[in-house]
Amino acid sequence: MAQYRLSETEYQRILDFKRNMHMHPELSYREVRTTGKIKAFLESIPSCRILPLPVETGVVARIEGSGDGPEIMLRADIDALPQTEETEDPWKSLTPGVMHACGHDFHTAALLGAALILDRAKSQGELPGCVDLVFQPAEEVTTGASTLIRAGLFDRIHPDYCFGLHNWPSVKSGQVVCREGALMAAKRNFEIRILGAGGHGSMPHLNIDPIVCAAAIVQSLQTVVSRNTDPRDAVVLSINMLSGGSPDNLVVDQVAMRGTIRSLSDEALDRTIDRTEVITEKTAQAYECRSEILWEDRVPAVCNTAEMTRLAKECAKLTDCVLADASPSLASEDFALYRSYVPSFFYWVGSSAEDDPGVEELHRCRFHTDDRALAAAAELFAASAIRPCI
Ligand code: NI
């Protein structure tokens, strides 16, 4: 399938795009420049048509094939993270405090590379199906997929299959992970507010201290994983922020804490949510406080079905990628939301060089990708659009 490889010129073009995007990272829902650049690139591809969708950032485009084959959706994410890059790369971020530390620039460039390959396939009459290229905003805050869906994505496109990928630094370049079952975690973030009654620090008997209550809740929540979870299930419950306080002569009225619950099993996530609610409410009562929990939208687990895994492995065979295995991750991905609309598959594409001295994981300030993996990712996206048509 040599015709489905990126040419050297095409590779150079997407590499330039990726490095330019890396230098100009934009946070979730602020990907205005990025959106413009993606549109300009797609407009230069003869068979590519941008579809109207009422969103500020993000792009959906279509390459219409020449037959009545299946409709395939390919998804990349486009946003960056609020952290400062500490690499010495010449294409290092020019925006202090913002960085492509998850490689969404890599995913975007790979999908643009796939568009180049698919445009060639179409001009040679070898694309019987239709391909929807979805450049999704705001994955880092895990609400971009639902934003596109609410804006009418699946009124505009009606895919038979959907494929997405993430670069994976702990896997070497040239390898791809096609894992059946749960791959990435279901997630629910929350904020807990403990409401007491403040007063003079010297008169604790006249006050209701929310700080002591919050400390008890943090401790008690630790027992949910150790005592309420099947030890064979992976569950994380972390309180990552505690906020509240005053000068030392004042007991405050209120304390807030924020946390996250992750699990590879939707049932275990449900159980952890229930226990968090009960422990919070009852502990607050025991300390004469009141409590409120504000739950964010739930993100389901990324889960690859047996049927989609079989198809994905067939797609990967059209490329030079070697199949590799990796353990599931407790990170979350809002790609998971698409599977309620369309059979979906999520790949991990190896992105660290053979000679890299150490792996810089996602979301680290020295994170980088081996750009030799970029061609593999583009070809994998293209193969995923072509293989279901064969
Ligand atoms: Ni990511």
Short mmCIF file of C-alpha atoms and ligand atoms in Angstrom, two decimals:
data_model
loop_
_atom_site.label_atom_id
_atom_site.label_comp_id
_atom_site.label_asym_id
_atom_site.label_seq_id
_atom_site.Cartn_x
_atom_site.Cartn_y
_atom_site.Cartn_z
CA MET A 1 0.00 0.00 0.00
CA ALA A 2 2.86 2.32 -0.85
CA GLN A 3 0.43 4.85 -2.32
CA TYR A 4 -0.92 5.45 1.18
CA ARG A 5 2.44 6.62 2.53
CA LEU A 6 3.24 10.30 3.05
CA SER A 7 5.68 11.65 0.49
CA GLU A 8 8.79 13.42 1.77
CA THR A 9 7.31 16.77 0.68
CA GLU A 10 4.02 16.04 2.45
CA TYR A 11 5.87 14.97 5.60
CA GLN A 12 7.91 18.19 5.60
CA ARG A 13 4.72 20.19 5.18
CA ILE A 14 2.97 18.68 8.23
CA LEU A 15 6.18 18.79 10.26
CA ASP A 16 6.42 22.54 9.58
CA PHE A 17 2.76 22.89 10.53
CA LYS A 18 3.28 20.98 13.78
CA ARG A 19 6.31 23.02 14.81
CA ASN A 20 4.59 26.30 14.03
CA MET A 21 1.55 25.18 16.04
CA HIS A 22 3.87 24.13 18.85
CA MET A 23 5.33 27.65 18.96
CA HIS A 24 1.85 29.17 19.22
CA PRO A 25 -0.07 27.02 21.71
CA GLU A 26 -3.58 28.07 22.69
CA LEU A 27 -5.67 27.01 25.70
CA SER A 28 -9.03 25.24 25.51
CA TYR A 29 -11.70 27.25 23.64
CA ARG A 30 -9.11 29.91 22.75
CA GLU A 31 -7.70 28.01 19.76
CA VAL A 32 -8.52 30.88 17.36
CA ARG A 33 -5.19 31.12 15.54
CA THR A 34 -4.92 27.32 15.45
CA THR A 35 -8.42 27.04 13.95
CA GLY A 36 -7.50 29.57 11.25
CA LYS A 37 -4.30 27.73 10.37
CA ILE A 38 -6.10 24.36 10.14
CA LYS A 39 -8.77 25.87 7.87
CA ALA A 40 -6.13 27.45 5.63
CA PHE A 41 -4.30 24.12 5.30
CA LEU A 42 -7.53 22.23 4.51
CA GLU A 43 -8.59 24.85 1.96
CA SER A 44 -5.38 24.12 0.04
CA ILE A 45 -6.45 20.48 -0.41
CA PRO A 46 -8.55 20.17 -3.58
CA SER A 47 -11.09 17.54 -2.45
CA CYS A 48 -11.52 18.89 1.07
CA ARG A 49 -14.62 20.88 2.05
CA ILE A 50 -15.08 22.60 5.40
CA LEU A 51 -18.50 21.91 6.94
CA PRO A 52 -20.31 24.72 8.75
CA LEU A 53 -20.72 24.16 12.49
CA PRO A 54 -21.62 26.94 14.95
CA VAL A 55 -18.50 26.78 17.12
CA GLU A 56 -15.87 29.45 17.83
CA THR A 57 -12.93 27.06 17.65
CA GLY A 58 -12.41 23.66 16.07
CA VAL A 59 -12.98 22.55 12.48
CA VAL A 60 -14.98 19.82 10.76
CA ALA A 61 -14.16 19.03 7.13
CA ARG A 62 -15.08 16.35 4.63
CA ILE A 63 -13.38 14.49 1.82
CA GLU A 64 -16.14 12.97 -0.28
CA GLY A 65 -15.15 9.70 -1.91
CA SER A 66 -16.22 8.51 -5.32
CA GLY A 67 -18.47 5.61 -4.30
CA ASP A 68 -21.02 4.56 -1.71
CA GLY A 69 -18.55 3.13 0.84
CA PRO A 70 -18.82 3.79 4.56
CA GLU A 71 -18.49 7.20 6.19
CA ILE A 72 -15.49 7.38 8.53
CA MET A 73 -14.83 10.02 11.21
CA LEU A 74 -11.22 10.76 12.15
CA ARG A 75 -10.69 12.94 15.22
CA ALA A 76 -7.74 15.00 16.44
CA ASP A 77 -7.66 17.45 19.36
CA ILE A 78 -6.08 20.89 19.05
CA ASP A 79 -5.68 22.60 22.44
CA ALA A 80 -2.69 23.15 24.77
CA LEU A 81 -2.07 23.23 28.52
CA PRO A 82 -1.45 26.02 31.06
CA GLN A 83 2.20 25.24 31.80
CA THR A 84 5.58 26.66 30.85
CA GLU A 85 7.75 24.73 28.41
CA GLU A 86 11.28 23.92 29.54
CA THR A 87 12.71 22.25 26.44
CA GLU A 88 15.53 23.80 24.40
CA ASP A 89 13.84 23.00 21.07
CA PRO A 90 14.08 25.76 18.44
CA TRP A 91 10.28 25.46 18.07
CA LYS A 92 9.68 25.93 21.83
CA SER A 93 6.45 27.71 22.87
CA LEU A 94 6.57 31.49 22.40
CA THR A 95 3.72 31.96 24.89
CA PRO A 96 4.86 31.87 28.52
CA GLY A 97 2.62 29.67 30.63
CA VAL A 98 1.08 27.81 27.67
CA MET A 99 2.51 24.69 26.11
CA HIS A 100 1.59 21.76 23.89
CA ALA A 101 2.55 19.35 26.67
CA CYS A 102 0.13 16.64 25.55
CA GLY A 103 1.11 16.59 21.87
CA HIS A 104 -2.21 17.78 20.43
CA ASP A 105 -0.08 19.61 17.84
CA PHE A 106 1.18 16.16 16.83
CA HIS A 107 -2.38 14.82 16.50
CA THR A 108 -3.51 17.85 14.46
CA ALA A 109 -0.55 17.61 12.07
CA ALA A 110 -1.08 13.85 11.71
CA LEU A 111 -4.72 14.35 10.72
CA LEU A 112 -3.71 17.01 8.18
CA GLY A 113 -1.19 14.50 6.79
CA ALA A 114 -3.98 11.93 6.49
CA ALA A 115 -6.04 14.51 4.56
CA LEU A 116 -3.16 14.84 2.05
CA ILE A 117 -2.97 11.05 1.60
CA LEU A 118 -6.76 10.70 1.30
CA ASP A 119 -6.92 13.51 -1.24
CA ARG A 120 -4.43 11.57 -3.38
CA ALA A 121 -6.45 8.35 -2.88
CA LYS A 122 -9.59 10.18 -3.98
CA SER A 123 -7.94 11.62 -7.11
CA GLN A 124 -6.86 8.08 -8.05
CA GLY A 125 -10.42 6.79 -7.56
CA GLU A 126 -9.39 4.75 -4.52
CA LEU A 127 -11.63 6.30 -1.90
CA PRO A 128 -15.10 4.81 -2.22
CA GLY A 129 -16.26 6.12 1.18
CA CYS A 130 -16.50 9.54 2.75
CA VAL A 131 -14.14 10.87 5.43
CA ASP A 132 -15.02 13.42 8.12
CA LEU A 133 -12.01 15.17 9.62
CA VAL A 134 -12.83 16.45 13.09
CA PHE A 135 -10.39 18.88 14.75
CA GLN A 136 -11.84 19.07 18.25
CA PRO A 137 -11.24 21.98 20.65
CA ALA A 138 -10.92 21.82 24.43
CA GLU A 139 -10.00 18.20 25.04
CA GLU A 140 -7.84 19.19 28.00
CA VAL A 141 -10.90 20.34 29.91
CA THR A 142 -12.78 17.27 28.59
CA THR A 143 -15.75 19.30 27.37
CA GLY A 144 -14.78 19.89 23.71
CA ALA A 145 -16.40 16.70 22.42
CA SER A 146 -19.72 17.54 24.10
CA THR A 147 -19.45 21.11 22.75
CA LEU A 148 -19.19 19.76 19.18
CA ILE A 149 -22.00 17.26 19.78
CA ARG A 150 -24.28 19.98 21.20
CA ALA A 151 -23.42 22.19 18.22
CA GLY A 152 -24.89 19.51 15.95
CA LEU A 153 -21.86 17.46 14.89
CA PHE A 154 -23.92 14.30 14.40
CA ASP A 155 -26.67 16.16 12.54
CA ARG A 156 -24.01 17.31 10.07
CA ILE A 157 -22.12 13.99 9.75
CA HIS A 158 -23.36 10.39 10.05
CA PRO A 159 -20.24 8.24 10.39
CA ASP A 160 -20.29 4.44 10.40
CA TYR A 161 -16.98 4.28 12.28
CA CYS A 162 -14.83 6.72 14.24
CA PHE A 163 -11.09 6.59 14.96
CA GLY A 164 -8.90 8.72 17.19
CA LEU A 165 -5.35 8.47 18.46
CA HIS A 166 -3.03 9.80 21.12
CA ASN A 167 0.74 9.91 21.02
CA TRP A 168 2.10 7.68 23.78
CA PRO A 169 5.56 8.51 25.11
CA SER A 170 6.15 5.22 26.91
CA VAL A 171 5.84 3.40 23.57
CA LYS A 172 8.61 3.69 20.97
CA SER A 173 8.10 5.36 17.57
CA GLY A 174 6.96 2.99 14.87
CA GLN A 175 4.77 1.02 17.29
CA VAL A 176 1.02 1.26 17.77
CA VAL A 177 -1.15 -0.03 20.62
CA CYS A 178 -4.50 -1.54 19.52
CA ARG A 179 -5.86 -2.61 22.88
CA GLU A 180 -9.23 -4.26 23.38
CA GLY A 181 -11.30 -3.22 26.41
CA ALA A 182 -10.90 -0.26 28.76
CA LEU A 183 -7.96 1.89 27.68
CA MET A 184 -8.47 5.19 29.49
CA ALA A 185 -10.43 6.04 32.61
CA ALA A 186 -13.93 7.23 33.28
CA LYS A 187 -13.72 10.46 35.24
CA ARG A 188 -15.79 12.78 37.38
CA ASN A 189 -14.36 15.92 38.93
CA PHE A 190 -16.02 17.63 41.86
CA GLU A 191 -15.90 20.50 44.28
CA ILE A 192 -16.92 20.11 47.93
CA ARG A 193 -17.86 23.11 50.05
CA ILE A 194 -17.95 22.77 53.83
CA LEU A 195 -20.03 25.44 55.48
CA GLY A 196 -19.46 26.17 59.16
CA ALA A 197 -19.83 29.29 61.29
CA GLY A 198 -16.75 31.40 61.85
CA GLY A 199 -15.79 33.53 64.79
CA HIS A 200 -12.95 34.45 67.14
CA GLY A 201 -10.18 31.87 67.16
CA SER A 202 -10.00 31.98 70.95
CA MET A 203 -13.63 30.82 71.34
CA PRO A 204 -13.88 27.50 69.50
CA HIS A 205 -16.97 26.47 71.51
CA LEU A 206 -18.94 29.34 69.93
CA ASN A 207 -17.92 28.54 66.34
CA ILE A 208 -18.37 25.65 63.88
CA ASP A 209 -14.95 25.09 62.34
CA PRO A 210 -15.08 23.89 58.70
CA ILE A 211 -11.31 23.30 58.57
CA VAL A 212 -11.39 20.47 61.12
CA CYS A 213 -14.40 19.03 59.30
CA ALA A 214 -12.64 19.26 55.90
CA ALA A 215 -9.60 17.47 57.33
CA ALA A 216 -11.84 14.63 58.57
CA ILE A 217 -13.53 14.35 55.17
CA VAL A 218 -10.20 14.18 53.31
CA GLN A 219 -9.04 11.40 55.63
CA SER A 220 -12.31 9.45 55.43
CA LEU A 221 -12.45 9.62 51.64
CA GLN A 222 -9.15 7.70 51.54
CA THR A 223 -11.04 4.63 52.76
CA VAL A 224 -13.25 4.48 49.64
CA VAL A 225 -10.46 2.98 47.53
CA SER A 226 -9.05 0.79 50.31
CA ARG A 227 -12.37 -0.47 51.79
CA ASN A 228 -15.16 -0.07 49.22
CA THR A 229 -13.43 -0.97 45.95
CA ASP A 230 -12.85 -4.43 44.52
CA PRO A 231 -9.04 -4.69 44.66
CA ARG A 232 -9.06 -5.91 41.06
CA ASP A 233 -10.60 -2.60 39.89
CA ALA A 234 -8.42 0.45 39.33
CA VAL A 235 -9.89 3.49 41.11
CA VAL A 236 -8.32 6.83 42.00
CA LEU A 237 -9.90 9.36 44.36
CA SER A 238 -7.70 12.41 44.86
CA ILE A 239 -8.37 15.71 46.62
CA ASN A 240 -6.07 18.08 44.75
CA MET A 241 -7.05 21.44 46.20
CA LEU A 242 -7.99 22.66 49.67
CA SER A 243 -8.80 26.30 50.03
CA GLY A 244 -9.88 28.33 53.04
CA GLY A 245 -8.26 30.17 55.87
CA SER A 246 -7.73 33.44 57.65
CA PRO A 247 -5.35 35.21 59.99
CA ASP A 248 -4.74 33.11 63.08
CA ASN A 249 -7.37 34.74 65.29
CA LEU A 250 -10.33 33.90 63.07
CA VAL A 251 -12.23 30.67 62.38
CA VAL A 252 -13.57 30.87 58.82
CA ASP A 253 -17.10 30.18 57.61
CA GLN A 254 -16.24 28.04 54.63
CA VAL A 255 -13.67 25.69 53.12
CA ALA A 256 -13.60 24.42 49.53
CA MET A 257 -11.83 21.41 48.11
CA ARG A 258 -11.56 20.06 44.59
CA GLY A 259 -10.86 16.54 43.50
CA THR A 260 -11.14 13.89 40.84
CA ILE A 261 -12.39 10.32 40.70
CA ARG A 262 -11.05 7.99 38.00
CA SER A 263 -11.76 4.38 37.17
CA LEU A 264 -11.47 1.99 34.25
CA SER A 265 -14.88 0.60 35.25
CA ASP A 266 -18.07 2.65 35.03
CA GLU A 267 -19.58 0.58 37.89
CA ALA A 268 -16.62 1.28 40.20
CA LEU A 269 -16.88 4.97 39.31
CA ASP A 270 -20.59 4.93 40.31
CA ARG A 271 -19.81 3.24 43.63
CA THR A 272 -17.04 5.78 44.40
CA ILE A 273 -19.35 8.70 43.61
CA ASP A 274 -22.02 7.27 45.96
CA ARG A 275 -19.54 6.75 48.80
CA THR A 276 -18.08 10.25 48.33
CA GLU A 277 -21.57 11.74 48.69
CA VAL A 278 -22.44 9.78 51.82
CA ILE A 279 -19.07 10.26 53.57
CA THR A 280 -19.08 13.98 52.84
CA GLU A 281 -22.65 14.57 54.00
CA LYS A 282 -22.48 12.41 57.14
CA THR A 283 -19.05 13.63 58.23
CA ALA A 284 -20.16 17.23 57.80
CA GLN A 285 -23.21 16.48 59.98
CA ALA A 286 -21.03 14.86 62.62
CA TYR A 287 -18.98 18.05 62.82
CA GLU A 288 -22.15 20.24 62.83
CA CYS A 289 -21.30 21.63 59.38
CA ARG A 290 -23.25 21.63 56.15
CA SER A 291 -21.81 20.36 52.88
CA GLU A 292 -22.42 20.88 49.17
CA ILE A 293 -20.97 18.83 46.33
CA LEU A 294 -20.84 20.27 42.81
CA TRP A 295 -20.26 17.49 40.28
CA GLU A 296 -18.83 18.22 36.85
CA ASP A 297 -20.06 16.30 33.79
CA ARG A 298 -18.97 12.71 33.72
CA VAL A 299 -16.51 11.47 31.10
CA PRO A 300 -16.96 7.76 30.34
CA ALA A 301 -14.08 5.31 29.93
CA VAL A 302 -12.40 4.96 26.54
CA CYS A 303 -13.29 1.38 25.75
CA ASN A 304 -12.42 -0.48 22.55
CA THR A 305 -14.86 -3.26 21.60
CA ALA A 306 -13.60 -6.61 20.26
CA GLU A 307 -15.10 -5.86 16.84
CA MET A 308 -13.52 -2.41 16.58
CA THR A 309 -10.18 -3.77 17.84
CA ARG A 310 -10.21 -6.38 15.05
CA LEU A 311 -10.90 -3.67 12.48
CA ALA A 312 -8.23 -1.36 13.95
CA LYS A 313 -5.61 -4.09 13.74
CA GLU A 314 -6.52 -4.58 10.06
CA CYS A 315 -6.07 -0.82 9.55
CA ALA A 316 -2.69 -0.85 11.29
CA LYS A 317 -1.56 -3.68 8.99
CA LEU A 318 -1.80 -1.26 6.04
CA THR A 319 0.96 0.82 7.65
CA ASP A 320 4.54 0.06 8.67
CA CYS A 321 3.56 0.24 12.36
CA VAL A 322 4.35 -2.71 14.58
CA LEU A 323 1.67 -3.73 17.08
CA ALA A 324 2.68 -3.25 20.72
CA ASP A 325 0.98 -3.75 24.06
CA ALA A 326 0.66 -1.31 26.97
CA SER A 327 -1.27 -1.20 30.22
CA PRO A 328 -4.40 0.98 30.39
CA SER A 329 -4.08 4.50 31.76
CA LEU A 330 -6.09 6.29 34.45
CA ALA A 331 -5.89 9.46 32.36
CA SER A 332 -9.19 10.42 30.71
CA GLU A 333 -10.09 11.39 27.15
CA ASP A 334 -13.35 12.91 26.02
CA PHE A 335 -13.05 10.88 22.80
CA ALA A 336 -15.02 8.40 24.95
CA LEU A 337 -18.18 10.47 24.40
CA TYR A 338 -18.30 9.70 20.67
CA ARG A 339 -18.87 6.00 21.22
CA SER A 340 -22.50 6.58 22.24
CA TYR A 341 -23.07 7.86 18.69
CA VAL A 342 -20.77 5.75 16.53
CA PRO A 343 -18.61 2.60 16.93
CA SER A 344 -15.24 4.09 17.90
CA PHE A 345 -11.65 3.03 18.31
CA PHE A 346 -8.76 4.81 20.04
CA TYR A 347 -5.12 4.04 19.21
CA TRP A 348 -1.99 4.93 21.11
CA VAL A 349 0.85 5.77 18.75
CA GLY A 350 4.40 5.32 20.06
CA SER A 351 6.13 8.70 20.16
CA SER A 352 9.48 8.37 21.88
CA ALA A 353 12.71 7.88 19.98
CA GLU A 354 14.74 4.70 20.35
CA ASP A 355 17.71 6.76 21.54
CA ASP A 356 15.71 9.04 23.88
CA PRO A 357 17.56 8.93 27.22
CA GLY A 358 14.37 8.98 29.32
CA VAL A 359 10.64 9.14 28.74
CA GLU A 360 9.09 12.58 29.31
CA GLU A 361 5.48 11.76 30.05
CA LEU A 362 2.42 13.72 28.91
CA HIS A 363 1.81 17.03 30.74
CA ARG A 364 5.46 17.46 31.77
CA CYS A 365 7.26 20.71 31.04
CA ARG A 366 10.00 18.88 29.09
CA PHE A 367 7.49 16.74 27.12
CA HIS A 368 8.29 16.31 23.42
CA THR A 369 7.43 13.89 20.64
CA ASP A 370 9.73 12.07 18.27
CA ASP A 371 8.59 13.61 15.01
CA ARG A 372 9.56 10.53 13.02
CA ALA A 373 6.37 9.10 14.54
CA LEU A 374 4.34 11.82 12.82
CA ALA A 375 4.32 10.05 9.45
CA ALA A 376 3.25 6.79 11.13
CA ALA A 377 0.35 8.57 12.85
CA ALA A 378 -0.77 10.27 9.60
CA GLU A 379 -0.61 6.96 7.72
CA LEU A 380 -2.53 5.19 10.51
CA PHE A 381 -5.30 7.81 10.33
CA ALA A 382 -5.43 7.42 6.51
CA ALA A 383 -5.44 3.61 6.72
CA SER A 384 -8.33 3.80 9.21
CA ALA A 385 -10.38 5.68 6.61
CA ILE A 386 -9.37 3.41 3.72
CA ARG A 387 -9.47 -0.07 5.32
CA PRO A 388 -13.22 -0.11 6.18
CA CYS A 389 -13.92 0.67 2.49
CA ILE A 390 -12.02 -2.40 1.26
NI NI B 1 -3.97 14.70 25.31
#
